[in-house]
Amino acid sequence: MDPGTLVLAATPIGNTDDASPRLRRLLAEADLVAAEDTRRVHALAARLGVRVAGRVLCVHDHNEAARADDLLAVVAGGGTVVVVTDAGMPSVSDPGYRLVTAAVAADLPVTVAPGPSAVLAALAVSGLPTDRFCFEGFLPRRSGERSRALAALADEPRTLVAFEAPHRLPVLLAAMVEAFGPDRHAAVCRELTKTHEEVLRGPLSDLASWAAACEVRGEIVVVVAGARPPVGVVTDTLVAEVLADIDTGTRLKDAVAQAAARTGTRRRDLYAAVVAHRTATDG
């Protein structure tokens, strides 16, 4: 007997209209739906006008590993198991990762039904660079651990995306001001795709003051601009950016000129660093 499939299916992060036709079909036809909250998946199915015909099993962070064997037995027997969370993409700060690794280890088929993602939605509307970013999920709750985590990210050049609970947002933003400086630009995205969606953009100090002065509610995603290298300093990251431009067909001279103009770096110094890197690599 051929095995079935484990399917990671994204669910709406707020607006039910974002549900895909494929999600509707999967909920209606799957042999088993592994849901973070069974009440929520039934409520979602009702809003979508779908009847869940298969078995629905509660699978969350605390029991995912224990239930993996039972779920994968369905897949091994030819069935379809659909994994859904309360909102967004399974395994992204939500259950799903352990199931996928177990399925891969058992050589069982795994696929994805992509859809809404709070990470990408917040990044897209933040107004901050989207070409390179890193996702940190929920940062540590304890102040010492959080401070150490932010200190390690202080020089990260990529745009940073993180989740946070509304009641902890003022503390997180204050810690980011301390670690990144008050002028680092950021965006607080609240209730994305919902009726009261709100995106606040500005320096971290302004956002921290706003959060401290009001009662923040709803689902929160924080997006922070990456660190900029000191003006005039040739960094490995800057050299890598020039090399990436060259790989796309830009002439060395032009790539160096564009990067130098953008960062305030001396063109001669940057050119020499790029040539030295290429020589060392080719050699």
Coordinates of C-alpha atoms in Angstrom, one line a residue:
M1 CA 0.0 0.0 0.0
D2 CA 1.3 3.4 -0.9
P3 CA 1.6 5.9 2.0
G4 CA -0.7 8.9 2.3
T5 CA 0.5 12.4 3.1
L6 CA 1.2 14.7 6.0
V7 CA 0.0 18.2 5.0
L8 CA 0.9 21.4 6.8
A9 CA -2.0 23.8 6.0
A10 CA -1.9 27.5 6.7
T11 CA -5.1 29.0 8.3
P12 CA -6.2 32.6 8.3
I13 CA -4.5 34.9 10.8
G14 CA -7.6 37.0 11.1
N15 CA -9.7 37.5 8.0
T16 CA -11.5 34.3 7.1
D17 CA -11.7 35.3 3.5
D18 CA -7.9 34.6 3.3
A19 CA -8.6 30.9 3.5
S20 CA -7.7 29.1 0.3
P21 CA -9.9 26.7 -1.6
R22 CA -7.3 24.0 -1.0
L23 CA -7.6 24.5 2.8
R24 CA -11.4 24.1 2.5
R25 CA -10.9 20.9 0.5
L26 CA -8.4 19.5 2.9
L27 CA -10.6 20.1 5.9
A28 CA -13.5 18.4 4.2
E29 CA -11.6 15.4 2.8
A30 CA -8.7 14.6 5.3
D31 CA -8.8 11.4 7.1
L32 CA -7.5 13.1 10.2
V33 CA -7.2 16.8 11.2
A34 CA -4.5 17.5 13.8
A35 CA -5.6 20.8 15.3
E36 CA -3.9 23.0 17.9
D37 CA -7.4 23.7 19.3
T38 CA -10.3 21.5 18.1
R39 CA -12.9 24.1 18.9
R40 CA -11.2 26.7 16.8
V41 CA -10.9 24.4 13.8
H42 CA -14.5 23.4 14.0
A43 CA -15.4 27.1 14.2
L44 CA -13.2 27.9 11.2
A45 CA -14.8 25.1 9.2
A46 CA -18.3 26.4 10.1
R47 CA -17.3 29.9 8.9
L48 CA -16.0 28.4 5.7
G49 CA -19.1 26.4 5.1
V50 CA -17.2 23.1 5.4
R51 CA -18.0 19.9 7.2
V52 CA -15.0 18.2 8.7
A53 CA -15.7 14.5 7.9
G54 CA -12.6 13.0 9.3
R55 CA -11.4 12.5 12.8
V56 CA -10.2 15.7 14.6
L57 CA -7.4 15.3 17.2
C58 CA -5.9 17.9 19.5
V59 CA -2.2 18.3 18.9
H60 CA -0.3 21.1 20.6
D61 CA 3.2 21.9 21.9
H62 CA 2.9 19.7 25.0
N63 CA 1.6 16.5 23.3
E64 CA 2.9 16.7 19.7
A65 CA 5.9 14.4 20.2
A66 CA 3.7 11.8 22.1
R67 CA 1.1 11.7 19.4
A68 CA 3.5 11.7 16.4
D69 CA 3.5 7.9 16.1
D70 CA -0.3 7.7 16.0
L71 CA -0.6 10.4 13.3
L72 CA 2.1 9.0 11.2
A73 CA 0.5 5.5 11.4
V74 CA -2.4 7.0 9.5
V75 CA -0.1 8.4 6.9
A76 CA 1.7 5.1 6.6
G77 CA -1.6 3.4 6.1
G78 CA -2.4 5.6 3.1
G79 CA -4.4 8.3 4.8
T80 CA -4.1 12.1 4.7
V81 CA -3.3 13.9 7.9
V82 CA -3.8 17.7 7.9
V83 CA -2.0 19.8 10.5
V84 CA -3.5 23.2 11.3
T85 CA -2.8 25.7 14.1
D86 CA -4.9 28.5 15.5
A87 CA -3.6 30.9 12.9
G88 CA -1.0 31.0 10.2
M89 CA 1.6 28.4 9.2
P90 CA 2.2 25.2 11.3
S91 CA 5.7 24.8 12.7
V92 CA 6.4 28.6 12.6
S93 CA 6.3 29.3 16.4
D94 CA 3.5 26.7 16.5
P95 CA 3.2 22.9 16.6
G96 CA 4.2 21.0 13.5
Y97 CA 8.0 20.8 13.5
R98 CA 8.2 17.6 15.5
L99 CA 5.7 15.9 13.2
V100 CA 7.6 16.9 10.1
T101 CA 10.9 15.6 11.5
A102 CA 9.3 12.4 12.5
A103 CA 7.7 12.0 9.1
V104 CA 11.0 12.7 7.3
A105 CA 12.8 10.2 9.5
A106 CA 10.2 7.6 8.6
D107 CA 10.5 8.4 4.9
L108 CA 6.8 9.4 4.7
P109 CA 5.5 12.1 2.3
V110 CA 5.2 15.6 3.7
T111 CA 3.8 18.6 1.8
V112 CA 2.5 22.1 2.5
A113 CA -0.7 24.0 1.6
P114 CA 0.7 27.6 1.9
G115 CA -1.3 30.6 2.9
P116 CA -1.5 33.4 5.5
S117 CA 1.6 34.2 7.5
A118 CA 1.9 36.8 10.2
V119 CA 5.6 37.0 9.7
L120 CA 5.4 37.8 6.0
A121 CA 2.3 40.0 6.3
A122 CA 4.1 42.2 9.0
L123 CA 7.3 42.4 7.0
A124 CA 5.4 43.5 3.9
V125 CA 3.6 46.3 5.5
S126 CA 6.4 47.5 7.8
G127 CA 8.0 49.8 5.4
L128 CA 11.4 48.3 6.2
P129 CA 13.7 46.4 3.9
T130 CA 12.3 43.0 2.9
D131 CA 15.1 41.6 0.8
R132 CA 16.8 40.0 3.8
F133 CA 15.3 39.3 7.2
C134 CA 15.5 37.0 10.2
F135 CA 12.7 35.6 12.3
E136 CA 13.2 35.3 16.1
G137 CA 9.7 34.1 17.1
F138 CA 9.0 35.0 20.8
L139 CA 12.0 36.4 22.5
P140 CA 12.8 35.3 26.1
R141 CA 10.4 36.5 28.8
R142 CA 13.0 36.8 31.5
S143 CA 14.7 40.1 31.5
G144 CA 18.3 38.8 31.6
E145 CA 17.8 36.2 28.9
R146 CA 16.0 38.8 26.7
S147 CA 18.7 41.4 27.2
R148 CA 21.4 38.8 26.1
A149 CA 19.3 37.8 23.1
L150 CA 18.9 41.4 22.0
A151 CA 22.5 42.2 22.5
A152 CA 23.4 39.3 20.2
L153 CA 21.1 40.8 17.6
A154 CA 22.3 44.4 18.0
D155 CA 24.7 44.2 15.0
E156 CA 22.4 42.0 12.8
P157 CA 22.1 43.7 9.4
R158 CA 18.9 42.0 8.4
T159 CA 15.4 43.2 9.2
L160 CA 14.2 41.5 12.4
V161 CA 10.7 40.0 12.9
A162 CA 9.5 38.9 16.3
F163 CA 6.2 38.0 18.0
E164 CA 5.1 39.3 21.3
A165 CA 2.1 39.1 23.7
P166 CA 0.4 42.5 24.0
H167 CA 0.9 42.8 27.7
R168 CA 4.6 42.3 27.3
L169 CA 5.1 44.7 24.4
P170 CA 6.1 47.8 26.5
V171 CA 8.9 45.8 28.2
L172 CA 10.1 44.4 24.9
L173 CA 10.2 47.7 23.1
A174 CA 12.0 49.3 26.1
A175 CA 14.6 46.5 26.0
M176 CA 15.0 47.1 22.2
V177 CA 15.7 50.8 22.8
E178 CA 18.4 49.8 25.3
A179 CA 19.9 47.2 23.0
F180 CA 19.5 48.8 19.5
G181 CA 19.3 52.5 20.4
P182 CA 16.4 54.9 20.4
D183 CA 16.7 55.9 16.7
R184 CA 16.5 52.4 15.2
H185 CA 13.3 52.3 13.0
A186 CA 10.7 49.7 13.6
A187 CA 7.0 48.9 13.1
V188 CA 4.5 47.4 15.5
C189 CA 1.8 45.5 13.6
R190 CA -1.3 44.8 15.6
E191 CA -4.4 42.6 14.6
L192 CA -3.2 42.1 11.0
T193 CA -6.0 41.4 8.5
K194 CA -8.6 42.0 11.2
T195 CA -11.1 44.8 11.5
H196 CA -9.0 46.9 13.9
E197 CA -5.7 46.3 12.0
E198 CA -3.1 48.9 13.0
V199 CA 0.5 49.4 12.0
L200 CA 2.6 52.0 13.9
R201 CA 6.0 53.0 12.4
G202 CA 8.8 55.1 13.7
P203 CA 11.9 55.1 15.9
L204 CA 11.9 52.6 18.7
S205 CA 11.8 55.3 21.3
D206 CA 8.5 56.6 19.9
L207 CA 7.0 53.2 19.7
A208 CA 8.2 52.4 23.3
S209 CA 6.5 55.6 24.6
W210 CA 3.3 54.7 22.8
A211 CA 3.2 51.2 24.2
A212 CA 3.9 52.4 27.7
A213 CA 1.1 54.9 27.6
C214 CA -1.8 52.7 26.4
E215 CA -3.3 49.3 27.0
V216 CA -2.1 47.3 24.0
R217 CA -4.5 44.5 22.8
G218 CA -4.5 41.9 20.0
E219 CA -2.0 39.8 18.2
I220 CA 1.4 41.6 17.9
V221 CA 4.3 41.4 15.4
V222 CA 7.3 43.6 15.8
V223 CA 9.5 44.4 12.9
V224 CA 12.9 46.2 13.4
A225 CA 15.3 47.6 10.9
G226 CA 18.7 45.9 10.7
A227 CA 21.8 47.5 12.0
R228 CA 23.6 49.8 9.6
P229 CA 27.4 49.6 9.5
P230 CA 29.4 52.6 10.6
V231 CA 29.7 55.2 7.8
G232 CA 32.8 54.6 5.8
V233 CA 33.6 51.2 7.2
V234 CA 34.1 48.3 4.8
T235 CA 32.4 45.3 6.4
D236 CA 32.2 41.7 5.2
T237 CA 28.5 42.2 4.7
L238 CA 29.1 45.1 2.4
V239 CA 31.7 43.2 0.4
A240 CA 29.2 40.3 0.1
E241 CA 26.5 42.7 -1.2
V242 CA 28.9 43.9 -3.9
L243 CA 29.8 40.4 -4.8
A244 CA 26.1 39.5 -5.0
D245 CA 25.5 42.4 -7.4
I246 CA 28.4 41.2 -9.6
D247 CA 26.9 37.7 -9.7
T248 CA 23.7 39.2 -11.2
G249 CA 25.7 40.8 -14.0
T250 CA 26.7 44.2 -12.6
R251 CA 30.2 45.3 -13.5
L252 CA 32.6 45.4 -10.6
K253 CA 33.2 49.1 -11.0
D254 CA 29.5 49.9 -11.0
A255 CA 28.7 47.6 -8.1
V256 CA 31.3 49.2 -6.0
A257 CA 30.2 52.7 -7.0
Q258 CA 26.6 52.0 -6.1
A259 CA 27.5 50.5 -2.7
A260 CA 29.9 53.3 -1.9
A261 CA 27.3 56.0 -2.7
R262 CA 24.7 54.2 -0.6
T263 CA 26.9 53.7 2.5
G264 CA 29.3 56.5 2.5
T265 CA 32.2 54.1 2.1
R266 CA 35.3 55.2 0.3
R267 CA 35.1 53.7 -3.2
R268 CA 38.9 52.9 -3.3
D269 CA 38.7 51.0 0.0
L270 CA 35.7 49.0 -1.0
Y271 CA 37.1 48.2 -4.4
A272 CA 40.3 46.9 -2.8
A273 CA 38.4 44.8 -0.3
V274 CA 36.3 43.2 -3.0
V275 CA 39.3 42.5 -5.2
A276 CA 41.2 41.0 -2.2
H277 CA 38.3 38.8 -1.3
R278 CA 37.9 37.5 -4.9
T279 CA 41.7 36.9 -5.1
A280 CA 41.7 35.0 -1.8
T281 CA 38.7 32.9 -2.9
D282 CA 40.0 32.2 -6.4
G283 CA 43.4 31.4 -5.0

